[in-house]
Structures are given as structure tokens and as C-alpha cells.
């Protein structure tokens, strides 16, 4: 539109008339509202110079000069400049005021969005033949603007009338099919720009925002509409006009609109057919051999397999070497067989009820992952494919794939994501229904979480189990969530294989070009019910009647290629029979197997990590004092260029107090943590700390990133500057998400065992928003998928009068999911502690000293295997004057203490002790203070259980034996139905063989984790202390 205005402004420089114009119709407004017709003189660009200015030149002071010129012209027209000659001629001919002046021809090329009047000549139609120097109809201008608007409306709304549904249900009541429209635009698309039949053969100039012309600059309206219908309304519907980058929009337009862009060679068609045959043949084979088994087959969307292979082919051609995939259960076995090319024998043995050859409880076959390195035959390049194992919780695997991808990119030094990419598959109902999809999208452009573009493929069955889309989403499409990150969305009809391949290639190229997310929505159907033994006719009778009469896409495509002469009927049958034979051979081989191997299905192998290691030998966790001093001093010093780098006065104070601690050989919580990280970095271990506000720390204790007070974005990270050859340190504030970010960090931790990956909750109370990751992956991942992870979860925990949502990390839930047997006391030996760690699913601890925190973090890397570590971390202890440790507890020959026994007067004379209290975490300091106030140090001993799970049976037994005359009690600040009590009670019984009773001291049972009243909190705390210290 702007362009047309510019053209007209150049044609008619009558600025004086514009204010009087009525703006009802653009063309008549700009030309002159009282005349519909106006004379325009057009001039070709000729190359000679003219010095006359083009601005209006008549003013009061020049009247004498004009009169003189006029008299000279009357005497001899050649005696004045040609511009005056033209002006006086027009005036004499009766031109209206302001219309006599005509600008001289210009040497300059037309400006941007301008064109000489001559170039409009062929576009003015038959009526405008004498256009130059004659009359131009305002309808011409209006019609050009309308054509531009039509082109734009196809680009923006063409998807609304494209034929996406292979069943024809989706658009039955919305619009006529493409073939019925015969190139006439649909009112949903063009809205008010309806043009008459008489205009159809008129030629219009094409704007620069379309590529439908190819090399042609102008086309007839009929041809314009036909090409737009072809590009935007056939079997591909694209949503991209919301993207606010002109470059990206034009890139997509070019890929879709260029004439002949969809044409492919016979070779490519045969490849699609072969891949489609394998995908269909695999499902048919499984259906025949195991007709009553659940396998969540791909029937109805078999095109997914060629689609994924097309994405992989194009991506490897563009430099990708490794692809991490996440997907739901539908079609998983087919993807493993035909995309990853996992040996069919391994898949078929999963159907046989065989015993497992290795440890673990396993998982159903359609949840298993895999890892394969193979040659891509199309590009002749090696490719690594990993399918990440996942639970039935749809979309929960998304952030794990992203974390694993990001980690692979990090360790390969692939800062732009050119070598490693992620590919996520989704179901339509889950993609719009599960909030984790939105959380994962919002990590896509964050500096420390981006994977530089993910390709999302939605297998759109147009149904979720038994629920219709109209009941499962409020948005027009299931993919609308992707619009939040400006991802282009390609909807495509699954029954047009060539359209699907075209879209897949565009998606792979988009990701390689712009490194942003992109969505392919394959609109298909589900030939069976939710699984193979489910009856869909109960709830979708009409849809399934239609599905029963719909031929398979393989049959449709084979028929089409036979008609085109690309293949013969014999060739089609031959390809089918060959694959059938491969399946049969593998089936016979699978029947010879006697065991299934879970290790065959590992998605993240750690080559070389376990080899040559003693599985029960732990490396030392103490370090040299020089190392502690060096790290402590670096953490206590301002940046080296402190003169220019202005830090906050409060930070200066914190750094000074740190330096004083280092000089007095003590550490507080923040310094102890920093020394654990720093000493691992010295050993070349990568440390990553992620979560909400972790750079500063929720409680303003950490300060791992110092900010220049006068320069934006200028920061200094002390732990990144400890040693010249240290491991990399990443500390990053996350988005305000627990589910997404904890999943991301878990994926990150699966990639490299020689990295300490920590996620910290803002408060431990918020970890339950990520409960799905904790339950489905962290606690049970190794048992289900033989997959280890050393992830550390830091959960601030402790009842301090801050109310029900800032008190409890729900310690009881982690303990309840611990897999050790409460009735079994393992045989005591040298390796007792490490064997317990080896056998359990995770470690749950609540440390009360910085030194123990230092050791348990370092132990994560010192172990010869990996286990998740769930830590309850302190809040008030971060600054508690007694919660400090000496260097003597951290240097060589020191280690993590599972239990810290009483070291006061009671321990000197154990036989006279009347009560032995066991507790864990912060409550120790409350009990200790109250004991001192009541002068009971000789009567009551307090032991701290630092590692709660696996339970330290041996040390508890030893401690109880030491105080043989004391009554035993477990003290906790949590309510009786929360905290550790229900976990430790039966284990105390086992440790003591039932010989002594252990009583409970603490708050009574409660529905809420804590009171919201400060008064009530103090009252409860005093009651706890009175109860604990009563004799």
C-alpha cells in the first residue's frame, strides 16, 4: 500500500490540494476528490541533466521575474529554459492553478519503492492504452492495492482453508475443497477484497513481498490467485505472518511460493515410497504376530517415519552430527526400528515374556530409549541418534531432551548448535494440554538454556484418547502454544507424502539458518483406538466409520506413482516383500533369545566411565589446605581491576568478612559450598548450578556473580578465575519454572558423569511443582532404564516461622520413595557405607555443618557410580554463628560424616547419660541452645543423623550401645506425619533388633507443613524443646 502511495506521490506533486481532499477513497483522495479523472503526463527516464528544483517556485517576491520570463517566452519560446516553456504552454492551454508545472526528467534511478510512470504502461489495461499523456482511472490504483492485500491475506490466512485433514472432516463445514474453488479466493481468506470476473485477466505488478512470479514481475489476476491457492491452500497451511522479522517472513515465502519449488525427482519419490513401505510393513507385521498386545502403533500416520528421516537427512547435510529425540509412546517402536535402525531382534524380544539378564525392574517396551551411531546412507555421513526413555506422563520428557542436547553442545564446544540438535515429537492433545510444553518453549532463547532451535513434529490424530479437539483445547490449532516464541508452524496433510517431505526440508533448513524453534503439524488420524485393544466406535462413531473407508497412505501414494510411471506394480510389491522377509528373519532370530537386556536400551551411555574401576572404592573428598586458602581468597577478593569495577558497598562488606574467615581457618555455608565447587573445578570437573536466583542466592548468601554498579551487564564471576586450566563453572538464574528447569538439569546430568550438576529450589516447598520429574525420572530412572544420574537437588528446608509455603521441602516424600528395606540390616564390613550407596536409588541428607556439605558435594564425583543427591539445605544456618566449620574438618584424611556424635560433656561419661536424642539438620542448634540454658549437657546427648537415606544402621547401633543406660528419642521440628519420623522409626527398630524403644519428640500430626502465625510457631517450638529435654 505504501508503495502505491509513493508511486502516486511522484506522479502528482500537487501538495496544495491534499488538505482539501476527503480521505474516503485513497485514489480519489490523492488525485482530487471532486474529479474522478485526472490528467497525468508520464515521462521516460532519459539521461540528461536538469538543474531546476522540483519544489513549488511561485511566491510573492518572484512575480516581476515571472512576468519578465513570460514576455521573453511570448517573443521566442526557445529563449527560456524548457521547464518555463512547458509551464507557460500548460497555463495557456487552461491548466488549473497548481497543475501547470511539470517536473523535468531526472537522471537519478527511481528511489526504493518508486517506479517511473512508464513502467505502469502495461498494467493499465486496455482502457488505459493512451495512459501516458492520457487518462488513468482511479480504479487501477485501488485494484493494485487490493491485489497486494489479497496476496498478504493468503500469506496470513491461507491456512484457514487449506486441505489438511486426510479424512475431510475438519473443513467439511468450513469451506469448499481446493479443487471445487477452481482458483477463486475464499471469503475467509480475502474478506472484502473480492474482485469481479472481468478483472481476472488483467495484469498486475507484483510487490516485493511475494515470490509467486518467479522471474516474472507481473501476472494476470487469475494466475496470481491460482499460484497463491497452490502455495497456501492445498495440503500445506502455514502460520508465519506473526513473526516480526521481515527477513524470516520473506525466507518462508520464498520456500513456499517460488514456482516449481515442490517438484522432486523420480529418485526422491522412490525413496519416499520405500520408507513409507517399511513404516507400514513394520506395523502390519507386529499386528499379525502380536494381535492382542498393546504397542501404540503408528497406523494412520505412517508418514511420520519418512518425515523424521527427511528432517535427519537435511540436517546432517547441513552439518548436524548428533540428534537427541524425545517422543510419546505412539509410533515409538517404529521410530526405533526404522529411524534409529535398532536391530529388529531386540525389539521383537521385548514382546516375548523373557527374564532380564541385568539389574533393574525395566519398563514397558514403548517407553524405552536407545542410542545408536550409524551411517546416514543418503548423505554418507555418520550420525548419532538418541531417543530418550520416558514415562507415560506425556511431554515430561521435553525439558530432559533439551538439557541433554544443551550438555552435548557444551561438551563439544558447539556454541551455535550446528552439530547437535533436538527433535521433539508430540501428540495433538498433549501439545496444547500439558503446561510443560509452554515451560520448555520459554527456555528456548535463554542464554544458558537455549539449544539453538528445536524441530517439533506433532502427530496430530485429531483426538486425545476419547476426547474431541473441541473439548480438549480453546485455541484453533493444537500448535498455538508455539506462537509465544515466534516459531513458524507448518500444518500438512499426512496423505500427501511429497508435501510432508517439503515441509520437513523447510523446517530443517529454517533451524540451520535461524537457530530457532519450528513446528511441523502432521494432520493425520489414528486407525485403531487409543491402543490396539481399545474400541473407538463407542465415542467417535462417525470418525471411525470414515477411517474404515479411507485407504492407507501407502496405497494412495503407490497408485499415484504407478500412474505417473515412476514405479511399476511389480516394483511396489517387491519392496513390500523384501521388508516382510527382513522382519520374518529377525522374528526367527528373536525366538532364539533367552533373556532381554535392559542395557541394549540405554539412551546415554558413558563410554569408559565404569571400565577399570573398583565399584566399591570411593576417592578421598578432603583437600590440601593450600587449595582451600587459594579458593577462599579468590572468593573473598574483588575483581582484579577493582579500580574500574565498582561493586556494591554491601558486597564489599561480605568479601571482607569472608577474608577474615579464611584467615581464621573457618568457613560458613557459602564459603564451604564455594570451596567444594572450586576444588572440583581445579580437578577439571565441570560444575553447573541452576535454578531461580541462584547467582545471588535466595537468601543473599552466595554472590557468585558480582555486578558493576555503574555499567549494565558488566559482571565478574570469581569461581571462573581460580586456575588457568580449571574446569568450566556455569551459574545461571533460570526462568520461574520448576518442572521445566529441573527436567532440563536432569537431562544435562545424564550426558557426562564427570560434571557436578546442581538444581536449587528457591524454597524447598516449591519442588512439588516438579513432582513428575522427581517421581518418574529421578527416583526410578535407574531401576526402569539402567540410567544413572549424579544430579544434586538443593532444597532450602526448615521451620522458621515463615508460614506453610516457606518451611518444608517435604523431606518425608523423598524418604518414602527411598528403596532400602526398613527390615534389613546389611552385613557389616569395610565397604558397608559405599555398598549401601551402590544399592539404593538415591541419597537423602540434611547436613548441619559447612564441612559436611563440602564433603557430600565432593563425594558425588568421588563415587565410582552416580546417584541423585537430595539435600535439605539451611536458611537461618547460612548466617548462624555456630554453623561454621574449621579447615581441619575439610583437609586431607577427612570425610563425610553420616552421623555426627555428641562431642560435649555427655560423651566423656556415657554411662551417666539419661537421654540420647537423635535429630537431623537445623533443629540440632535449637536443641543444643536449650540444653545449655537448662544446664543438661551431662545428662542429655544429641547425635545428628546427617545422611538419612540410606540409613546408617551401623553407626546408630554403635551410638546407642555407647549410651547403654539412656532412653532414646527422635526429635524433629516437622509434624509427626511429616519429616523423617515415619522413615527412621522402623529402621531404629531393625538397627537395635527391637531391644530398645525410640520415642518421638516433635509437633503433633498436621495437614499443613507449618503454621502461618509467628506466635503459634514459637509456642510449638518451645513445646518441642520442653518435650525433648524432659528427663
Short mmCIF file of C-alpha atoms in Angstrom, two decimals, residues 649-985:
data_model
loop_
_atom_site.label_atom_id
_atom_site.label_comp_id
_atom_site.label_asym_id
_atom_site.label_seq_id
_atom_site.Cartn_x
_atom_site.Cartn_y
_atom_site.Cartn_z
CA UNK A 649 29.17 -1.48 49.42
CA UNK A 650 27.25 -4.41 50.95
CA UNK A 651 29.23 -6.86 48.77
CA UNK A 652 32.49 -5.23 49.89
CA UNK A 653 31.46 -5.93 53.48
CA UNK A 654 30.64 -9.59 52.66
CA UNK A 655 34.00 -10.07 50.90
CA UNK A 656 35.85 -8.57 53.88
CA UNK A 657 34.12 -10.92 56.32
CA UNK A 658 34.94 -13.87 54.03
CA UNK A 659 38.60 -12.90 54.01
CA UNK A 660 38.59 -12.73 57.83
CA UNK A 661 37.11 -16.25 57.97
CA UNK A 662 39.77 -17.62 55.59
CA UNK A 663 42.48 -16.02 57.72
CA UNK A 664 41.00 -17.63 60.85
CA UNK A 665 40.75 -21.03 59.05
CA UNK A 666 36.94 -21.28 59.23
CA UNK A 667 34.16 -21.43 56.66
CA UNK A 668 30.46 -20.61 56.69
CA UNK A 669 27.89 -22.27 54.43
CA UNK A 670 28.53 -20.14 51.32
CA UNK A 671 32.31 -20.47 51.63
CA UNK A 672 32.09 -24.23 52.22
CA UNK A 673 29.99 -24.61 49.06
CA UNK A 674 32.35 -22.38 47.06
CA UNK A 675 35.32 -24.48 48.18
CA UNK A 676 33.57 -27.72 47.14
CA UNK A 677 32.87 -26.23 43.71
CA UNK A 678 36.32 -24.64 43.39
CA UNK A 679 38.20 -27.81 44.37
CA UNK A 680 36.24 -29.80 41.78
CA UNK A 681 36.95 -27.12 39.15
CA UNK A 682 40.65 -27.46 39.99
CA UNK A 683 40.37 -31.16 39.10
CA UNK A 684 38.87 -30.24 35.72
CA UNK A 685 35.29 -31.17 36.69
CA UNK A 686 32.55 -29.03 35.13
CA UNK A 687 30.23 -27.55 37.78
CA UNK A 688 26.80 -26.21 36.80
CA UNK A 689 24.44 -24.57 39.31
CA UNK A 690 21.00 -23.63 38.03
CA UNK A 691 17.66 -22.55 39.44
CA UNK A 692 15.73 -19.45 40.44
CA UNK A 693 18.01 -16.65 41.72
CA UNK A 694 20.99 -18.96 42.31
CA UNK A 695 23.62 -16.42 41.21
CA UNK A 696 22.98 -14.30 44.29
CA UNK A 697 21.17 -16.99 46.30
CA UNK A 698 17.56 -16.66 47.53
CA UNK A 699 18.90 -15.63 50.93
CA UNK A 700 21.62 -13.30 49.58
CA UNK A 701 24.45 -15.54 50.80
CA UNK A 702 26.15 -16.88 47.66
CA UNK A 703 27.10 -13.92 45.40
CA UNK A 704 28.79 -15.98 42.67
CA UNK A 705 28.19 -13.16 40.17
CA UNK A 706 29.29 -9.64 41.10
CA UNK A 707 27.63 -6.76 39.23
CA UNK A 708 29.28 -3.47 38.24
CA UNK A 709 27.18 -0.78 39.90
CA UNK A 710 27.57 1.72 37.03
CA UNK A 711 27.82 -0.41 33.86
CA UNK A 712 24.93 -2.61 32.71
CA UNK A 713 25.72 -6.31 32.11
CA UNK A 714 29.31 -5.95 33.37
CA UNK A 715 29.81 -8.88 35.77
CA UNK A 716 32.61 -10.81 37.45
CA UNK A 717 32.44 -14.50 38.46
CA UNK A 718 35.21 -15.31 40.97
CA UNK A 719 34.90 -19.10 40.56
CA UNK A 720 35.63 -18.78 36.84
CA UNK A 721 39.06 -17.30 37.63
CA UNK A 722 40.62 -19.72 40.12
CA UNK A 723 43.17 -21.62 37.98
CA UNK A 724 44.35 -21.22 34.39
CA UNK A 725 43.42 -24.81 33.44
CA UNK A 726 40.34 -25.30 35.63
CA UNK A 727 37.04 -26.90 34.63
CA UNK A 728 34.31 -24.54 33.44
CA UNK A 729 31.88 -23.11 36.02
CA UNK A 730 28.31 -22.27 34.98
CA UNK A 731 25.99 -20.49 37.40
CA UNK A 732 22.72 -19.34 35.86
CA UNK A 733 19.44 -17.89 37.08
CA UNK A 734 16.63 -19.86 35.46
CA UNK A 735 13.16 -18.92 34.32
CA UNK A 736 10.50 -19.13 37.02
CA UNK A 737 9.81 -22.79 36.40
CA UNK A 738 10.50 -25.89 38.48
CA UNK A 739 9.12 -28.70 36.27
CA UNK A 740 10.89 -27.42 33.16
CA UNK A 741 14.20 -26.42 34.71
CA UNK A 742 14.62 -29.46 37.00
CA UNK A 743 13.90 -31.67 33.96
CA UNK A 744 16.45 -29.69 31.94
CA UNK A 745 19.16 -30.14 34.60
CA UNK A 746 18.39 -33.87 34.88
CA UNK A 747 18.89 -34.19 31.10
CA UNK A 748 22.10 -32.20 31.45
CA UNK A 749 23.40 -34.52 34.19
CA UNK A 750 22.79 -37.65 32.04
CA UNK A 751 25.31 -36.58 29.40
CA UNK A 752 28.60 -36.51 31.29
CA UNK A 753 29.33 -38.34 34.57
CA UNK A 754 32.32 -36.07 35.24
CA UNK A 755 30.23 -33.00 35.98
CA UNK A 756 28.51 -31.79 39.13
CA UNK A 757 25.06 -30.56 38.08
CA UNK A 758 23.02 -28.88 40.83
CA UNK A 759 19.48 -27.51 40.79
CA UNK A 760 18.40 -25.30 43.68
CA UNK A 761 14.79 -24.59 44.58
CA UNK A 762 14.03 -21.01 45.60
CA UNK A 763 12.42 -22.62 48.65
CA UNK A 764 12.24 -26.40 49.04
CA UNK A 765 8.45 -26.07 49.26
CA UNK A 766 8.32 -25.33 45.52
CA UNK A 767 9.92 -28.58 44.39
CA UNK A 768 6.49 -30.23 44.25
CA UNK A 769 5.71 -28.29 41.06
CA UNK A 770 8.34 -30.60 39.56
CA UNK A 771 6.97 -33.71 41.30
CA UNK A 772 6.61 -35.53 37.98
CA UNK A 773 10.37 -35.23 37.27
CA UNK A 774 11.17 -36.37 40.83
CA UNK A 775 8.80 -39.38 40.77
CA UNK A 776 9.07 -40.56 37.16
CA UNK A 777 12.73 -39.87 36.43
CA UNK A 778 14.99 -39.09 39.39
CA UNK A 779 13.82 -41.66 41.93
CA UNK A 780 13.13 -44.51 39.49
CA UNK A 781 15.20 -43.75 36.37
CA UNK A 782 17.98 -46.21 37.12
CA UNK A 783 15.60 -49.06 38.02
CA UNK A 784 13.49 -48.57 34.88
CA UNK A 785 16.13 -47.63 32.31
CA UNK A 786 19.56 -48.57 33.86
CA UNK A 787 20.33 -44.88 33.54
CA UNK A 788 22.44 -43.21 36.24
CA UNK A 789 22.49 -39.53 37.17
CA UNK A 790 24.51 -37.62 39.76
CA UNK A 791 22.09 -34.68 39.85
CA UNK A 792 22.08 -32.70 43.11
CA UNK A 793 18.79 -31.18 44.32
CA UNK A 794 19.26 -28.36 46.85
CA UNK A 795 16.03 -27.77 48.78
CA UNK A 796 16.01 -25.00 51.42
CA UNK A 797 14.14 -26.55 54.37
CA UNK A 798 13.40 -25.66 57.97
CA UNK A 799 10.52 -24.35 60.12
CA UNK A 800 11.40 -20.76 60.97
CA UNK A 801 8.00 -19.13 61.33
CA UNK A 802 7.74 -18.21 57.65
CA UNK A 803 4.40 -19.93 57.04
CA UNK A 804 3.22 -23.10 55.30
CA UNK A 805 4.92 -22.45 51.91
CA UNK A 806 8.35 -21.39 53.18
CA UNK A 807 9.09 -24.14 55.69
CA UNK A 808 9.16 -27.66 54.29
CA UNK A 809 10.81 -29.30 51.28
CA UNK A 810 8.63 -32.34 52.08
CA UNK A 811 11.53 -34.47 53.26
CA UNK A 812 9.08 -37.30 54.01
CA UNK A 813 8.24 -37.74 50.32
CA UNK A 814 11.85 -38.31 49.28
CA UNK A 815 12.34 -40.74 52.16
CA UNK A 816 9.14 -42.62 51.34
CA UNK A 817 10.48 -43.20 47.79
CA UNK A 818 13.87 -44.47 49.00
CA UNK A 819 14.29 -48.10 48.00
CA UNK A 820 16.16 -49.52 51.02
CA UNK A 821 14.39 -52.21 53.08
CA UNK A 822 13.46 -50.98 56.61
CA UNK A 823 13.66 -54.54 57.98
CA UNK A 824 17.08 -55.46 56.58
CA UNK A 825 20.36 -54.65 58.36
CA UNK A 826 23.08 -55.22 55.71
CA UNK A 827 26.13 -57.26 56.80
CA UNK A 828 28.72 -55.02 58.44
CA UNK A 829 32.02 -54.71 56.60
CA UNK A 830 34.66 -52.20 55.47
CA UNK A 831 32.51 -51.28 52.45
CA UNK A 832 29.24 -51.01 54.41
CA UNK A 833 28.64 -47.32 53.57
CA UNK A 834 29.56 -47.44 49.88
CA UNK A 835 27.68 -50.71 49.29
CA UNK A 836 24.56 -49.07 50.73
CA UNK A 837 25.00 -46.14 48.32
CA UNK A 838 25.52 -48.54 45.42
CA UNK A 839 22.31 -50.43 46.15
CA UNK A 840 19.90 -47.52 46.80
CA UNK A 841 18.04 -45.37 44.26
CA UNK A 842 19.14 -42.00 45.69
CA UNK A 843 20.77 -40.32 48.70
CA UNK A 844 18.78 -38.09 51.06
CA UNK A 845 20.73 -35.92 53.51
CA UNK A 846 20.24 -32.94 55.81
CA UNK A 847 23.66 -31.54 56.69
CA UNK A 848 24.21 -29.34 59.73
CA UNK A 849 27.81 -28.17 59.08
CA UNK A 850 29.52 -26.49 56.10
CA UNK A 851 32.30 -29.13 56.21
CA UNK A 852 29.84 -31.99 55.81
CA UNK A 853 28.11 -30.11 52.97
CA UNK A 854 31.56 -29.66 51.35
CA UNK A 855 32.30 -33.39 51.61
CA UNK A 856 28.92 -34.65 50.38
CA UNK A 857 29.13 -32.45 47.25
CA UNK A 858 32.65 -33.70 46.51
CA UNK A 859 31.58 -37.29 47.22
CA UNK A 860 29.12 -37.06 44.26
CA UNK A 861 32.16 -37.06 41.95
CA UNK A 862 34.37 -39.30 44.14
CA UNK A 863 31.92 -42.24 43.93
CA UNK A 864 32.66 -44.90 41.27
CA UNK A 865 28.98 -44.68 40.18
CA UNK A 866 26.37 -41.93 40.09
CA UNK A 867 23.31 -41.46 42.33
CA UNK A 868 20.99 -38.45 42.64
CA UNK A 869 21.58 -36.49 45.87
CA UNK A 870 18.60 -34.88 47.60
CA UNK A 871 19.84 -32.27 50.06
CA UNK A 872 17.78 -30.35 52.60
CA UNK A 873 19.69 -27.06 52.78
CA UNK A 874 19.53 -24.43 55.54
CA UNK A 875 18.13 -20.92 55.68
CA UNK A 876 18.91 -19.42 59.12
CA UNK A 877 22.06 -21.58 59.40
CA UNK A 878 23.57 -19.66 56.47
CA UNK A 879 24.43 -16.92 58.98
CA UNK A 880 24.28 -18.83 62.29
CA UNK A 881 27.47 -18.09 64.29
CA UNK A 882 27.76 -21.76 65.35
CA UNK A 883 27.11 -23.26 61.89
CA UNK A 884 30.74 -22.87 60.87
CA UNK A 885 33.48 -25.42 60.25
CA UNK A 886 37.24 -25.37 60.70
CA UNK A 887 39.62 -26.17 57.83
CA UNK A 888 40.62 -29.16 59.99
CA UNK A 889 37.31 -30.85 59.05
CA UNK A 890 37.94 -30.39 55.29
CA UNK A 891 41.64 -31.14 54.75
CA UNK A 892 43.18 -34.42 53.65
CA UNK A 893 42.15 -37.56 55.55
CA UNK A 894 38.75 -36.09 56.47
CA UNK A 895 35.50 -37.35 55.01
CA UNK A 896 31.72 -37.02 55.03
CA UNK A 897 30.24 -37.99 58.40
CA UNK A 898 26.98 -39.91 58.06
CA UNK A 899 26.34 -39.37 61.77
CA UNK A 900 27.94 -36.64 63.93
CA UNK A 901 28.04 -37.96 67.50
CA UNK A 902 27.80 -35.76 70.59
CA UNK A 903 31.17 -34.25 71.43
CA UNK A 904 30.24 -32.45 74.68
CA UNK A 905 30.49 -33.49 78.37
CA UNK A 906 27.88 -36.26 77.86
CA UNK A 907 30.25 -38.14 75.52
CA UNK A 908 33.01 -38.12 78.21
CA UNK A 909 30.81 -40.03 80.66
CA UNK A 910 28.27 -42.02 78.56
CA UNK A 911 27.10 -44.36 81.30
CA UNK A 912 25.59 -41.49 83.30
CA UNK A 913 23.67 -40.04 80.32
CA UNK A 914 19.92 -40.28 80.86
CA UNK A 915 18.68 -39.45 77.37
CA UNK A 916 20.08 -39.78 73.87
CA UNK A 917 18.40 -37.56 71.28
CA UNK A 918 18.77 -38.21 67.54
CA UNK A 919 17.91 -35.39 65.12
CA UNK A 920 18.81 -34.05 61.69
CA UNK A 921 19.52 -30.56 60.33
CA UNK A 922 18.82 -27.17 61.88
CA UNK A 923 16.80 -28.36 64.90
CA UNK A 924 20.13 -29.51 66.42
CA UNK A 925 21.11 -25.89 67.10
CA UNK A 926 17.75 -25.17 68.79
CA UNK A 927 18.13 -28.29 70.99
CA UNK A 928 21.77 -27.51 71.81
CA UNK A 929 20.99 -23.94 72.87
CA UNK A 930 18.05 -25.06 75.05
CA UNK A 931 20.22 -27.79 76.61
CA UNK A 932 22.85 -25.21 77.54
CA UNK A 933 20.25 -22.87 79.03
CA UNK A 934 18.95 -25.73 81.21
CA UNK A 935 22.47 -26.94 82.10
CA UNK A 936 21.76 -30.52 80.92
CA UNK A 937 24.98 -31.05 78.92
CA UNK A 938 25.98 -34.01 81.13
CA UNK A 939 22.53 -35.65 81.14
CA UNK A 940 21.42 -35.44 77.54
CA UNK A 941 23.48 -36.42 74.46
CA UNK A 942 22.47 -35.18 71.00
CA UNK A 943 23.55 -37.08 67.86
CA UNK A 944 23.00 -35.73 64.36
CA UNK A 945 21.95 -38.07 61.56
CA UNK A 946 23.38 -36.24 58.51
CA UNK A 947 22.66 -38.90 55.87
CA UNK A 948 19.12 -40.12 56.47
CA UNK A 949 18.87 -42.45 53.49
CA UNK A 950 20.47 -44.92 53.06
CA UNK A 951 20.06 -45.27 56.84
CA UNK A 952 23.36 -45.52 58.81
CA UNK A 953 22.37 -48.70 60.71
CA UNK A 954 25.96 -49.45 61.80
CA UNK A 955 26.61 -46.02 63.33
CA UNK A 956 23.19 -45.81 65.00
CA UNK A 957 23.76 -49.22 66.60
CA UNK A 958 27.20 -48.09 67.80
CA UNK A 959 25.89 -44.81 69.20
CA UNK A 960 23.02 -46.48 71.08
CA UNK A 961 25.43 -49.07 72.52
CA UNK A 962 27.66 -46.27 73.81
CA UNK A 963 24.81 -44.77 75.90
CA UNK A 964 23.51 -48.07 77.26
CA UNK A 965 21.53 -46.53 80.16
CA UNK A 966 19.90 -43.68 78.22
CA UNK A 967 16.34 -43.52 76.97
CA UNK A 968 16.23 -42.97 73.16
CA UNK A 969 14.22 -40.37 71.27
CA UNK A 970 13.99 -38.96 67.76
CA UNK A 971 13.48 -35.18 67.75
CA UNK A 972 12.26 -33.26 64.69
CA UNK A 973 10.71 -29.87 64.03
CA UNK A 974 8.31 -31.17 61.35
CA UNK A 975 4.88 -32.58 62.21
CA UNK A 976 4.71 -36.25 63.22
CA UNK A 977 3.25 -37.34 59.83
CA UNK A 978 5.98 -35.36 58.04
CA UNK A 979 9.77 -35.12 58.27
CA UNK A 980 11.91 -38.21 58.92
CA UNK A 981 9.97 -39.97 61.70
CA UNK A 982 7.96 -42.48 59.66
CA UNK A 983 11.16 -43.43 57.78
CA UNK A 984 13.52 -43.73 60.76
CA UNK A 985 11.13 -45.43 63.22
#
